[in-house]
Short mmCIF file of C-alpha atoms in Angstrom, two decimals:
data_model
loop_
_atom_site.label_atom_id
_atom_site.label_comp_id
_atom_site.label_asym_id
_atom_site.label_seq_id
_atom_site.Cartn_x
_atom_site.Cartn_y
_atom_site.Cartn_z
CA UNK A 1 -40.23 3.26 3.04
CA UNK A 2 -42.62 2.14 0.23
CA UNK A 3 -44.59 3.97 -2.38
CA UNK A 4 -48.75 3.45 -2.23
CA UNK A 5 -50.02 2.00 -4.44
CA UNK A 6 -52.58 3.29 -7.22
CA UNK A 7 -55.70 1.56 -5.42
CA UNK A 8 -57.97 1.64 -2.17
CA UNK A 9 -60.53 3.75 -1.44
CA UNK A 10 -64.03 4.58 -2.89
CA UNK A 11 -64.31 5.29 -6.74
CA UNK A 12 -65.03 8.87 -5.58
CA UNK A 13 -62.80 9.38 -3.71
CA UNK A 14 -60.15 8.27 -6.15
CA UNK A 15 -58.73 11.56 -8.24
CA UNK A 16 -58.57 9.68 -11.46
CA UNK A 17 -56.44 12.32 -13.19
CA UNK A 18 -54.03 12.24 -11.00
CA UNK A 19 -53.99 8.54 -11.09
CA UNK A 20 -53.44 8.83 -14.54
CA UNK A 21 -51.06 11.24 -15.09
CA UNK A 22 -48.82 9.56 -11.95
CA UNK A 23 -49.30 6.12 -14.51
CA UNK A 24 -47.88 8.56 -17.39
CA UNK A 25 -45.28 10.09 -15.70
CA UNK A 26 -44.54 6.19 -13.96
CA UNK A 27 -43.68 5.46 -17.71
CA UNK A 28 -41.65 7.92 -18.74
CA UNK A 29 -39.42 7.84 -15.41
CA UNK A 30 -39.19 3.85 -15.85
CA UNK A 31 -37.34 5.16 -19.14
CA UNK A 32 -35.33 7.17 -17.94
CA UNK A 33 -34.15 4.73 -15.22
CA UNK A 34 -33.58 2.13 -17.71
CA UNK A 35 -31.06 4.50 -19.94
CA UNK A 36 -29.55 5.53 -16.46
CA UNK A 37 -28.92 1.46 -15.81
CA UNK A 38 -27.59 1.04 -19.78
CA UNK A 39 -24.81 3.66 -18.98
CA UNK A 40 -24.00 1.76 -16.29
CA UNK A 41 -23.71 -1.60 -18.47
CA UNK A 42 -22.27 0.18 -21.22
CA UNK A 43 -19.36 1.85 -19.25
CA UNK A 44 -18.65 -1.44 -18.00
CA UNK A 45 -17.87 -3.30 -20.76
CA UNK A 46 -15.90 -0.42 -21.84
CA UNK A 47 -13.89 -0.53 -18.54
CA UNK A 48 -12.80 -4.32 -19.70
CA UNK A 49 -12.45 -3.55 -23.09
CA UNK A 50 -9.96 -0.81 -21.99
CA UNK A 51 -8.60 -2.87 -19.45
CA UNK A 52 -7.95 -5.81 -22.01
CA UNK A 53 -6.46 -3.50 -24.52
CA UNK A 54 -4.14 -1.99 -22.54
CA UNK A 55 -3.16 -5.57 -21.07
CA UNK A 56 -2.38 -7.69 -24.22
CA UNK A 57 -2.43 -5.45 -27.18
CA UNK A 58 -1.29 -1.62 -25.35
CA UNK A 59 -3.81 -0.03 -27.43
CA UNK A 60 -6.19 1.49 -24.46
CA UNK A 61 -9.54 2.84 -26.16
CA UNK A 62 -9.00 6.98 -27.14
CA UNK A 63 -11.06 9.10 -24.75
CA UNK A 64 -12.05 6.54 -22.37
CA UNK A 65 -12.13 8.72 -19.63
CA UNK A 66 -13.73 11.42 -21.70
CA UNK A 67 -16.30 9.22 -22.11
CA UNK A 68 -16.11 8.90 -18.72
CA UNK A 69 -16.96 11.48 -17.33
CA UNK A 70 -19.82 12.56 -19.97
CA UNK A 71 -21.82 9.49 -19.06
CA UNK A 72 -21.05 10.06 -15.22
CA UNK A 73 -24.43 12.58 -15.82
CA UNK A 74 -27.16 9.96 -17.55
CA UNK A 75 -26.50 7.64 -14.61
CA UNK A 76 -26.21 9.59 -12.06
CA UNK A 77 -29.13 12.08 -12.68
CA UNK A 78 -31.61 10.05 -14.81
CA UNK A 79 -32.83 7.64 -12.34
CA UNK A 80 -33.04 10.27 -10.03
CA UNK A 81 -37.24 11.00 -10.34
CA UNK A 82 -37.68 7.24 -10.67
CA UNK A 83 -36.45 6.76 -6.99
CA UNK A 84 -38.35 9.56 -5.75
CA UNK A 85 -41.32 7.56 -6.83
CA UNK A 86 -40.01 4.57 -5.11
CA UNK A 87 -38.99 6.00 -1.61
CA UNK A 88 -35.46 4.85 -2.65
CA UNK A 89 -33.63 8.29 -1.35
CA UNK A 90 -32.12 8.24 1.89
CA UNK A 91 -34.04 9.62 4.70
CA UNK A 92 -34.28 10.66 8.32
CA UNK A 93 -37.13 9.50 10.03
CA UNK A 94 -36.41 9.35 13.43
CA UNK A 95 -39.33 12.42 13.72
CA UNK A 96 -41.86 10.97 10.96
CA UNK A 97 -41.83 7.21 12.38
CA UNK A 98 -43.10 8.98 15.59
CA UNK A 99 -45.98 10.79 13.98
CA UNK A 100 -49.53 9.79 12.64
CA UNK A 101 -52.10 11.28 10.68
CA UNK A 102 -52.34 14.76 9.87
CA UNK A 103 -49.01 16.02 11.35
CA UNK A 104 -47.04 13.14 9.52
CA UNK A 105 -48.39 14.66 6.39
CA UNK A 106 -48.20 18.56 6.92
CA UNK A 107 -44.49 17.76 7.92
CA UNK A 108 -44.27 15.29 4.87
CA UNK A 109 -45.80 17.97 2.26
CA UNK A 110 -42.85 20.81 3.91
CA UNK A 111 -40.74 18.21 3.54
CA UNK A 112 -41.21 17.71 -0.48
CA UNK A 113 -41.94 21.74 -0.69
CA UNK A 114 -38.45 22.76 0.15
CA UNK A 115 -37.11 20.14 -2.18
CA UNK A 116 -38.46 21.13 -4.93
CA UNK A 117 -38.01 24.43 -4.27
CA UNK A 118 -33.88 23.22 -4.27
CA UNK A 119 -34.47 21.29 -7.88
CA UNK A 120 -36.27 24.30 -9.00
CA UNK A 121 -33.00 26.21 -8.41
CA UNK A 122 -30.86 23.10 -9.71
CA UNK A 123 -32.66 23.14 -12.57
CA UNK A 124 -32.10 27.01 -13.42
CA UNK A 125 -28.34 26.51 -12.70
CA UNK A 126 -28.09 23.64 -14.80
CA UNK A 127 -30.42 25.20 -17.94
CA UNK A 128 -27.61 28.02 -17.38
CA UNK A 129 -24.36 25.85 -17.83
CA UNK A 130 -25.97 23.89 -20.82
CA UNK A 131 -26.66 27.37 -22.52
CA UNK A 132 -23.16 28.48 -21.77
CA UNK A 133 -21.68 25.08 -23.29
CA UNK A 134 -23.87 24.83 -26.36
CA UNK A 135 -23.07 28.84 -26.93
CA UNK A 136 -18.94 28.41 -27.00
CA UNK A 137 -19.13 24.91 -28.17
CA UNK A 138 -17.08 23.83 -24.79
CA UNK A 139 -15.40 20.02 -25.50
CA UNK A 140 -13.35 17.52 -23.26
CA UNK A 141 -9.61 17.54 -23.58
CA UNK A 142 -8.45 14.62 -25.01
CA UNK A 143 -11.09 13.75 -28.25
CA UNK A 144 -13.03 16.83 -28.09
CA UNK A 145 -16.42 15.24 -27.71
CA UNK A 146 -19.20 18.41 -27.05
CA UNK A 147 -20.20 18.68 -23.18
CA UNK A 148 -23.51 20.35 -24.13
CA UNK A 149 -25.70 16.33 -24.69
CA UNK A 150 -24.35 15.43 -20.87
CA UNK A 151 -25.07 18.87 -19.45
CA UNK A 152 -28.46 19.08 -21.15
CA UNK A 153 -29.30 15.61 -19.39
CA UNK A 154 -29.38 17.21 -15.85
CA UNK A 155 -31.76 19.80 -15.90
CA UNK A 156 -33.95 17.03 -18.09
CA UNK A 157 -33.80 15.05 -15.46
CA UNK A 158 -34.03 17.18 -13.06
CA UNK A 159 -37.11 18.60 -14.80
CA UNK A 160 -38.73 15.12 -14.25
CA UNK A 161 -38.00 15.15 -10.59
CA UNK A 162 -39.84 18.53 -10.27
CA UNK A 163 -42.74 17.03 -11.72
CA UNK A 164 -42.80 13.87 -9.82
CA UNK A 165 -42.25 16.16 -6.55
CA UNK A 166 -45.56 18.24 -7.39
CA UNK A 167 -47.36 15.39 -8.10
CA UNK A 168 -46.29 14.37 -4.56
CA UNK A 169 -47.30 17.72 -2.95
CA UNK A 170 -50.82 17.14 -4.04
CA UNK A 171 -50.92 13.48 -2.80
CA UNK A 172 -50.01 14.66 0.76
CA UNK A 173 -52.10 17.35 0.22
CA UNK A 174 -54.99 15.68 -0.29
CA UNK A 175 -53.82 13.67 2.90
CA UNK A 176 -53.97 16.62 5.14
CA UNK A 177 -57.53 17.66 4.33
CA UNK A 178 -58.77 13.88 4.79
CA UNK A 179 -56.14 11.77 6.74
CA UNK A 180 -58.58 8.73 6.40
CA UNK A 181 -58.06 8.71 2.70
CA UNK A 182 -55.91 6.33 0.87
CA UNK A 183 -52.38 7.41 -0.22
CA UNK A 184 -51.72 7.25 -3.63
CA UNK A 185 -48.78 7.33 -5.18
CA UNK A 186 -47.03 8.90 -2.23
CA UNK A 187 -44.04 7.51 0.12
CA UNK A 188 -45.56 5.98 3.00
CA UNK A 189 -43.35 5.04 5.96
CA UNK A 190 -43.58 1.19 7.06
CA UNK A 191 -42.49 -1.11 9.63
CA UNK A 192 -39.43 -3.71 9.45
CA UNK A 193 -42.03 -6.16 8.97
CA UNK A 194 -43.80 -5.19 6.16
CA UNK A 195 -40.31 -3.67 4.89
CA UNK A 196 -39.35 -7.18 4.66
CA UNK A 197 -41.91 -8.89 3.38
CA UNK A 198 -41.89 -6.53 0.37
CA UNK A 199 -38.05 -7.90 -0.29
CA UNK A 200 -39.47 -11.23 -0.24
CA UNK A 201 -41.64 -10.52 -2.28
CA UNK A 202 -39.43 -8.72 -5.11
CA UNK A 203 -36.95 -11.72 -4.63
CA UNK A 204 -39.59 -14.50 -4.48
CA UNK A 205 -42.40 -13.44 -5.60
CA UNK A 206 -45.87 -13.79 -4.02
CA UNK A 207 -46.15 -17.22 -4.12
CA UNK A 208 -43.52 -17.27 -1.68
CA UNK A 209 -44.63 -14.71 0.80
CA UNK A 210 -48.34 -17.20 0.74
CA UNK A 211 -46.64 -19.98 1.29
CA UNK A 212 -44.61 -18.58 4.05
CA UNK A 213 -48.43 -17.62 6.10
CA UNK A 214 -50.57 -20.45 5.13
#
């Protein structure tokens, strides 16, 4: 699984807003993924520094697993519209990788439809448990830090994923009126080969993967 990329085709053919707003909305999700991957740092030097205290000096940090648990949301839900983009979600495709053309992309555009149908519903039960927290000014246990900034994160997020899934219902549909057009900034399925050489690629760069054909 790969993502398109933003070129191919004839200049009129090419919706330019869309291409634009996809590069926007690119930006903003490369943000979000990069605060998602500072949690991740972040918790874990405060895992050794915990670790360490408690070792040599017994003074483990207060509210480390307060802490915890609050940033358990920014990683786990901010990347989440950054790997739609990608392709990175898990998938089943032992029906797509049989099908070409039109039908690939009707079943791919149902496919997005119903999930963001489910994050539209995600995002309403989320909005209503961030209310509820903010209202009675709900806290952890142990230092009392306010729930309401990691519960606000998730239908933020989740927000973002809605958008990048609509912008992903028009790519496909675009596909199913004119299957000879070029994707664009859509998930396209691929084989092991060119799966492959894409990994190359990211580890190696492209000088590598020319070197390897000349």
């Amino acid at each position: 699984m790969n993502t398109s990329p933003q070129s191919g085709g004839s200049d009129t053919d090419r919706p330019t807003t869309y291409i634009r707003f996809d590069g926007w909305l690119g930006h903003v999700e490369n943000g979000f993924n990069m605060i998602a991957a500072f949690s991740i740092l972040s918790l874990m030097f405060l895992a050794v520094a915990q670790v360490l205290g408690r070792l040599f000096f017994n003074t483990p940090i207060p509210g480390f697993i307060d802490i915890t648990e609050q940033a358990m949301a920014i990683f786990a839900f901010a990347g989440v519209a950054y790997c739609q983009r990608v392709g990175g979600h898990i998938r089943m495709e032992i029906v797509l990788g049989k099908l070409r053309g039109r039908a690939l992309y009707i079943f791919e555009m149902i496919g997005v439809i119903v999930i963001a149908f489910t994050v539209a519903l995600l995002i309403w039960g989320s909005w209503f448990h961030f209310d509820r927290s903010w209202s009675i000014g709900d806290s952890t246990m142990d230092i009392r830090l306010p729930t309401w900034p990691s519960k606000l994160v998730i239908p933020v997020a989740l927000s973002l994923l809605f958008l990048r899934l609509l912008m992903q219902i028009y790519g496909y549909a675009r596909l199913v009126r004119n299957p000879d057009r070029e994707p664009v900034a859509v998930p396209v399925i691929e084989d092991v080969e060119k799966v492959a050489q894409h990994e190359i690629e990211e580890a190696f760069g492209d000088d590598a993967v020319a070197g390897d054909t000349k």
